[in-house]
């Protein structure tokens, strides 16, 4: 039986910063906290970490993650899963960031992939949230010296 199709969210834009600044904002825990959530991220494949935010209805505020790919200045991916009691039937998705030098800065592409039909609420929330988070990433990169 073929696997059911999954959905993805893609946000892509050229940021007027060199890849080094964007990479720092994507991979340094204190900087990530400024545009996304509190975390214990380390850019090491296999590293398991959490994103933490205030709990909300139908979300305990914790996201379990694992670093999958680290190609400095080019690609970063991590598994993004529900946590705690929500883990058994919850999200099991992958976030992939790719950076490419572009005229005027860096082409930044974020893809959050693997939303199942039953993840519709998370899919809609992520579709609303990721463009704002990418705005925050760009703001933090702009603040780096």
JSON list of C-alpha atoms in Angstrom, two decimals:
[
{"chain": "A", "resi": 1, "resn": "UNK", "atom": "CA", "xyz": [0.00, 0.00, 0.00]},
{"chain": "A", "resi": 2, "resn": "UNK", "atom": "CA", "xyz": [1.50, 3.37, -0.94]},
{"chain": "A", "resi": 3, "resn": "UNK", "atom": "CA", "xyz": [2.26, 5.75, 1.87]},
{"chain": "A", "resi": 4, "resn": "UNK", "atom": "CA", "xyz": [-0.18, 8.65, 2.19]},
{"chain": "A", "resi": 5, "resn": "UNK", "atom": "CA", "xyz": [1.06, 11.93, 0.78]},
{"chain": "A", "resi": 6, "resn": "UNK", "atom": "CA", "xyz": [2.44, 14.42, 3.24]},
{"chain": "A", "resi": 7, "resn": "UNK", "atom": "CA", "xyz": [2.52, 18.18, 3.05]},
{"chain": "A", "resi": 8, "resn": "UNK", "atom": "CA", "xyz": [5.34, 20.69, 3.42]},
{"chain": "A", "resi": 9, "resn": "UNK", "atom": "CA", "xyz": [5.70, 24.35, 4.19]},
{"chain": "A", "resi": 10, "resn": "UNK", "atom": "CA", "xyz": [8.37, 26.27, 2.30]},
{"chain": "A", "resi": 11, "resn": "UNK", "atom": "CA", "xyz": [9.56, 29.80, 3.05]},
{"chain": "A", "resi": 12, "resn": "UNK", "atom": "CA", "xyz": [12.21, 31.21, 0.75]},
{"chain": "A", "resi": 13, "resn": "UNK", "atom": "CA", "xyz": [13.75, 34.64, 0.51]},
{"chain": "A", "resi": 14, "resn": "UNK", "atom": "CA", "xyz": [16.96, 36.50, -0.24]},
{"chain": "A", "resi": 15, "resn": "UNK", "atom": "CA", "xyz": [18.39, 38.08, 2.90]},
{"chain": "A", "resi": 16, "resn": "UNK", "atom": "CA", "xyz": [20.80, 40.97, 2.50]},
{"chain": "A", "resi": 17, "resn": "UNK", "atom": "CA", "xyz": [23.41, 39.29, 4.71]},
{"chain": "A", "resi": 18, "resn": "UNK", "atom": "CA", "xyz": [26.33, 36.98, 3.94]},
{"chain": "A", "resi": 19, "resn": "UNK", "atom": "CA", "xyz": [25.81, 33.25, 4.58]},
{"chain": "A", "resi": 20, "resn": "UNK", "atom": "CA", "xyz": [28.11, 33.45, 7.62]},
{"chain": "A", "resi": 21, "resn": "UNK", "atom": "CA", "xyz": [25.71, 35.75, 9.50]},
{"chain": "A", "resi": 22, "resn": "UNK", "atom": "CA", "xyz": [22.64, 33.71, 8.59]},
{"chain": "A", "resi": 23, "resn": "UNK", "atom": "CA", "xyz": [24.44, 30.51, 9.57]},
{"chain": "A", "resi": 24, "resn": "UNK", "atom": "CA", "xyz": [25.32, 31.93, 12.98]},
{"chain": "A", "resi": 25, "resn": "UNK", "atom": "CA", "xyz": [21.69, 32.93, 13.58]},
{"chain": "A", "resi": 26, "resn": "UNK", "atom": "CA", "xyz": [20.61, 29.40, 12.57]},
{"chain": "A", "resi": 27, "resn": "UNK", "atom": "CA", "xyz": [23.13, 27.47, 14.66]},
{"chain": "A", "resi": 28, "resn": "UNK", "atom": "CA", "xyz": [23.98, 29.38, 17.85]},
{"chain": "A", "resi": 29, "resn": "UNK", "atom": "CA", "xyz": [21.52, 28.51, 20.62]},
{"chain": "A", "resi": 30, "resn": "UNK", "atom": "CA", "xyz": [21.25, 31.98, 22.21]},
{"chain": "A", "resi": 31, "resn": "UNK", "atom": "CA", "xyz": [20.67, 33.50, 18.75]},
{"chain": "A", "resi": 32, "resn": "UNK", "atom": "CA", "xyz": [18.06, 30.85, 17.86]},
{"chain": "A", "resi": 33, "resn": "UNK", "atom": "CA", "xyz": [16.22, 31.71, 21.07]},
{"chain": "A", "resi": 34, "resn": "UNK", "atom": "CA", "xyz": [15.93, 35.32, 19.90]},
{"chain": "A", "resi": 35, "resn": "UNK", "atom": "CA", "xyz": [14.00, 34.42, 16.73]},
{"chain": "A", "resi": 36, "resn": "UNK", "atom": "CA", "xyz": [12.45, 31.00, 17.46]},
{"chain": "A", "resi": 37, "resn": "UNK", "atom": "CA", "xyz": [12.41, 29.42, 20.94]},
{"chain": "A", "resi": 38, "resn": "UNK", "atom": "CA", "xyz": [14.53, 28.55, 23.95]},
{"chain": "A", "resi": 39, "resn": "UNK", "atom": "CA", "xyz": [16.66, 25.53, 23.11]},
{"chain": "A", "resi": 40, "resn": "UNK", "atom": "CA", "xyz": [19.71, 23.42, 23.84]},
{"chain": "A", "resi": 41, "resn": "UNK", "atom": "CA", "xyz": [20.73, 23.13, 20.18]},
{"chain": "A", "resi": 42, "resn": "UNK", "atom": "CA", "xyz": [24.23, 22.18, 19.09]},
{"chain": "A", "resi": 43, "resn": "UNK", "atom": "CA", "xyz": [25.17, 21.88, 15.40]},
{"chain": "A", "resi": 44, "resn": "UNK", "atom": "CA", "xyz": [26.28, 18.25, 15.74]},
{"chain": "A", "resi": 45, "resn": "UNK", "atom": "CA", "xyz": [24.62, 15.44, 13.75]},
{"chain": "A", "resi": 46, "resn": "UNK", "atom": "CA", "xyz": [22.81, 13.11, 16.13]},
{"chain": "A", "resi": 47, "resn": "UNK", "atom": "CA", "xyz": [22.48, 15.75, 18.86]},
{"chain": "A", "resi": 48, "resn": "UNK", "atom": "CA", "xyz": [19.04, 15.56, 20.49]},
{"chain": "A", "resi": 49, "resn": "UNK", "atom": "CA", "xyz": [17.62, 18.82, 21.73]},
{"chain": "A", "resi": 50, "resn": "UNK", "atom": "CA", "xyz": [14.37, 20.59, 22.60]},
{"chain": "A", "resi": 51, "resn": "UNK", "atom": "CA", "xyz": [12.67, 23.78, 21.62]},
{"chain": "A", "resi": 52, "resn": "UNK", "atom": "CA", "xyz": [10.65, 25.17, 24.54]},
{"chain": "A", "resi": 53, "resn": "UNK", "atom": "CA", "xyz": [7.85, 27.71, 24.60]},
{"chain": "A", "resi": 54, "resn": "UNK", "atom": "CA", "xyz": [4.80, 28.49, 26.72]},
{"chain": "A", "resi": 55, "resn": "UNK", "atom": "CA", "xyz": [2.32, 25.57, 26.64]},
{"chain": "A", "resi": 56, "resn": "UNK", "atom": "CA", "xyz": [-0.84, 26.16, 24.62]},
{"chain": "A", "resi": 57, "resn": "UNK", "atom": "CA", "xyz": [-4.05, 24.20, 24.11]},
{"chain": "A", "resi": 58, "resn": "UNK", "atom": "CA", "xyz": [-3.13, 20.98, 22.26]},
{"chain": "A", "resi": 59, "resn": "UNK", "atom": "CA", "xyz": [0.62, 21.63, 22.60]},
{"chain": "A", "resi": 60, "resn": "UNK", "atom": "CA", "xyz": [2.73, 21.13, 25.73]},
{"chain": "A", "resi": 61, "resn": "UNK", "atom": "CA", "xyz": [5.25, 23.74, 24.59]},
{"chain": "A", "resi": 62, "resn": "UNK", "atom": "CA", "xyz": [8.08, 21.26, 24.01]},
{"chain": "A", "resi": 63, "resn": "UNK", "atom": "CA", "xyz": [9.36, 20.04, 20.66]},
{"chain": "A", "resi": 64, "resn": "UNK", "atom": "CA", "xyz": [11.79, 17.11, 20.60]},
{"chain": "A", "resi": 65, "resn": "UNK", "atom": "CA", "xyz": [14.41, 17.43, 17.89]},
{"chain": "A", "resi": 66, "resn": "UNK", "atom": "CA", "xyz": [17.48, 15.67, 16.54]},
{"chain": "A", "resi": 67, "resn": "UNK", "atom": "CA", "xyz": [20.11, 17.19, 14.29]},
{"chain": "A", "resi": 68, "resn": "UNK", "atom": "CA", "xyz": [20.23, 15.24, 11.01]},
{"chain": "A", "resi": 69, "resn": "UNK", "atom": "CA", "xyz": [22.50, 17.24, 8.70]},
{"chain": "A", "resi": 70, "resn": "UNK", "atom": "CA", "xyz": [25.11, 19.94, 9.24]},
{"chain": "A", "resi": 71, "resn": "UNK", "atom": "CA", "xyz": [26.92, 21.28, 6.17]},
{"chain": "A", "resi": 72, "resn": "UNK", "atom": "CA", "xyz": [28.39, 24.57, 7.42]},
{"chain": "A", "resi": 73, "resn": "UNK", "atom": "CA", "xyz": [27.12, 27.63, 5.56]},
{"chain": "A", "resi": 74, "resn": "UNK", "atom": "CA", "xyz": [25.00, 25.41, 3.25]},
{"chain": "A", "resi": 75, "resn": "UNK", "atom": "CA", "xyz": [22.53, 23.05, 4.89]},
{"chain": "A", "resi": 76, "resn": "UNK", "atom": "CA", "xyz": [21.05, 22.28, 8.30]},
{"chain": "A", "resi": 77, "resn": "UNK", "atom": "CA", "xyz": [18.26, 19.82, 9.01]},
{"chain": "A", "resi": 78, "resn": "UNK", "atom": "CA", "xyz": [16.64, 18.47, 12.13]},
{"chain": "A", "resi": 79, "resn": "UNK", "atom": "CA", "xyz": [13.81, 16.16, 13.03]},
{"chain": "A", "resi": 80, "resn": "UNK", "atom": "CA", "xyz": [10.91, 18.04, 14.66]},
{"chain": "A", "resi": 81, "resn": "UNK", "atom": "CA", "xyz": [8.64, 15.86, 16.82]},
{"chain": "A", "resi": 82, "resn": "UNK", "atom": "CA", "xyz": [5.91, 16.17, 19.36]},
{"chain": "A", "resi": 83, "resn": "UNK", "atom": "CA", "xyz": [7.02, 15.57, 22.95]},
{"chain": "A", "resi": 84, "resn": "UNK", "atom": "CA", "xyz": [5.67, 13.80, 26.03]},
{"chain": "A", "resi": 85, "resn": "UNK", "atom": "CA", "xyz": [2.20, 12.28, 25.88]},
{"chain": "A", "resi": 86, "resn": "UNK", "atom": "CA", "xyz": [1.72, 13.84, 22.44]},
{"chain": "A", "resi": 87, "resn": "UNK", "atom": "CA", "xyz": [4.70, 11.97, 20.96]},
{"chain": "A", "resi": 88, "resn": "UNK", "atom": "CA", "xyz": [2.94, 8.65, 20.22]},
{"chain": "A", "resi": 89, "resn": "UNK", "atom": "CA", "xyz": [0.54, 10.07, 17.63]},
{"chain": "A", "resi": 90, "resn": "UNK", "atom": "CA", "xyz": [2.01, 13.53, 17.20]},
{"chain": "A", "resi": 91, "resn": "UNK", "atom": "CA", "xyz": [4.19, 15.29, 14.72]},
{"chain": "A", "resi": 92, "resn": "UNK", "atom": "CA", "xyz": [7.21, 13.56, 13.22]},
{"chain": "A", "resi": 93, "resn": "UNK", "atom": "CA", "xyz": [8.51, 16.02, 10.66]},
{"chain": "A", "resi": 94, "resn": "UNK", "atom": "CA", "xyz": [11.81, 17.40, 9.33]},
{"chain": "A", "resi": 95, "resn": "UNK", "atom": "CA", "xyz": [12.95, 21.02, 9.06]},
{"chain": "A", "resi": 96, "resn": "UNK", "atom": "CA", "xyz": [15.62, 21.70, 6.43]},
{"chain": "A", "resi": 97, "resn": "UNK", "atom": "CA", "xyz": [17.43, 25.00, 5.94]},
{"chain": "A", "resi": 98, "resn": "UNK", "atom": "CA", "xyz": [19.50, 25.63, 2.83]},
{"chain": "A", "resi": 99, "resn": "UNK", "atom": "CA", "xyz": [21.66, 28.67, 2.17]},
{"chain": "A", "resi": 100, "resn": "UNK", "atom": "CA", "xyz": [23.00, 29.73, -1.21]},
{"chain": "A", "resi": 101, "resn": "UNK", "atom": "CA", "xyz": [24.99, 32.85, -2.04]},
{"chain": "A", "resi": 102, "resn": "UNK", "atom": "CA", "xyz": [22.79, 35.18, -4.10]},
{"chain": "A", "resi": 103, "resn": "UNK", "atom": "CA", "xyz": [23.05, 38.60, -5.66]},
{"chain": "A", "resi": 104, "resn": "UNK", "atom": "CA", "xyz": [22.63, 40.97, -2.76]},
{"chain": "A", "resi": 105, "resn": "UNK", "atom": "CA", "xyz": [23.06, 38.39, -0.01]},
{"chain": "A", "resi": 106, "resn": "UNK", "atom": "CA", "xyz": [21.94, 34.85, 0.72]},
{"chain": "A", "resi": 107, "resn": "UNK", "atom": "CA", "xyz": [19.04, 32.82, -0.62]},
{"chain": "A", "resi": 108, "resn": "UNK", "atom": "CA", "xyz": [17.53, 31.21, 2.48]},
{"chain": "A", "resi": 109, "resn": "UNK", "atom": "CA", "xyz": [15.11, 28.31, 2.04]},
{"chain": "A", "resi": 110, "resn": "UNK", "atom": "CA", "xyz": [13.26, 26.65, 4.92]},
{"chain": "A", "resi": 111, "resn": "UNK", "atom": "CA", "xyz": [11.21, 23.54, 4.31]},
{"chain": "A", "resi": 112, "resn": "UNK", "atom": "CA", "xyz": [9.19, 21.93, 7.10]},
{"chain": "A", "resi": 113, "resn": "UNK", "atom": "CA", "xyz": [8.18, 18.56, 5.61]},
{"chain": "A", "resi": 114, "resn": "UNK", "atom": "CA", "xyz": [6.18, 15.53, 6.63]},
{"chain": "A", "resi": 115, "resn": "UNK", "atom": "CA", "xyz": [2.81, 16.84, 7.82]},
{"chain": "A", "resi": 116, "resn": "UNK", "atom": "CA", "xyz": [0.19, 14.07, 7.65]},
{"chain": "A", "resi": 117, "resn": "UNK", "atom": "CA", "xyz": [-3.50, 14.69, 7.08]},
{"chain": "A", "resi": 118, "resn": "UNK", "atom": "CA", "xyz": [-4.10, 14.29, 10.82]},
{"chain": "A", "resi": 119, "resn": "UNK", "atom": "CA", "xyz": [-1.52, 17.04, 11.50]},
{"chain": "A", "resi": 120, "resn": "UNK", "atom": "CA", "xyz": [-3.74, 19.68, 9.90]},
{"chain": "A", "resi": 121, "resn": "UNK", "atom": "CA", "xyz": [-3.86, 21.93, 12.98]},
{"chain": "A", "resi": 122, "resn": "UNK", "atom": "CA", "xyz": [-0.07, 21.86, 13.29]},
{"chain": "A", "resi": 123, "resn": "UNK", "atom": "CA", "xyz": [0.28, 22.39, 9.54]},
{"chain": "A", "resi": 124, "resn": "UNK", "atom": "CA", "xyz": [-1.90, 25.49, 9.65]},
{"chain": "A", "resi": 125, "resn": "UNK", "atom": "CA", "xyz": [-0.11, 26.81, 12.73]},
{"chain": "A", "resi": 126, "resn": "UNK", "atom": "CA", "xyz": [3.30, 26.23, 11.16]},
{"chain": "A", "resi": 127, "resn": "UNK", "atom": "CA", "xyz": [2.14, 27.86, 7.94]},
{"chain": "A", "resi": 128, "resn": "UNK", "atom": "CA", "xyz": [1.25, 30.95, 9.93]},
{"chain": "A", "resi": 129, "resn": "UNK", "atom": "CA", "xyz": [4.32, 30.87, 12.18]},
{"chain": "A", "resi": 130, "resn": "UNK", "atom": "CA", "xyz": [7.26, 30.09, 9.88]},
{"chain": "A", "resi": 131, "resn": "UNK", "atom": "CA", "xyz": [7.13, 33.32, 7.83]},
{"chain": "A", "resi": 132, "resn": "UNK", "atom": "CA", "xyz": [7.22, 35.27, 11.11]},
{"chain": "A", "resi": 133, "resn": "UNK", "atom": "CA", "xyz": [10.10, 33.14, 12.43]},
{"chain": "A", "resi": 134, "resn": "UNK", "atom": "CA", "xyz": [12.03, 33.69, 9.18]},
{"chain": "A", "resi": 135, "resn": "UNK", "atom": "CA", "xyz": [11.43, 37.44, 9.63]},
{"chain": "A", "resi": 136, "resn": "UNK", "atom": "CA", "xyz": [12.97, 37.08, 13.09]},
{"chain": "A", "resi": 137, "resn": "UNK", "atom": "CA", "xyz": [15.92, 35.11, 11.70]},
{"chain": "A", "resi": 138, "resn": "UNK", "atom": "CA", "xyz": [16.59, 37.93, 9.24]},
{"chain": "A", "resi": 139, "resn": "UNK", "atom": "CA", "xyz": [16.36, 40.54, 12.00]},
{"chain": "A", "resi": 140, "resn": "UNK", "atom": "CA", "xyz": [18.81, 38.63, 14.23]},
{"chain": "A", "resi": 141, "resn": "UNK", "atom": "CA", "xyz": [21.24, 38.13, 11.32]},
{"chain": "A", "resi": 142, "resn": "UNK", "atom": "CA", "xyz": [21.07, 41.89, 10.65]},
{"chain": "A", "resi": 143, "resn": "UNK", "atom": "CA", "xyz": [22.04, 42.61, 14.26]},
{"chain": "A", "resi": 144, "resn": "UNK", "atom": "CA", "xyz": [25.23, 40.52, 14.08]},
{"chain": "A", "resi": 145, "resn": "UNK", "atom": "CA", "xyz": [28.46, 42.42, 13.72]}
]
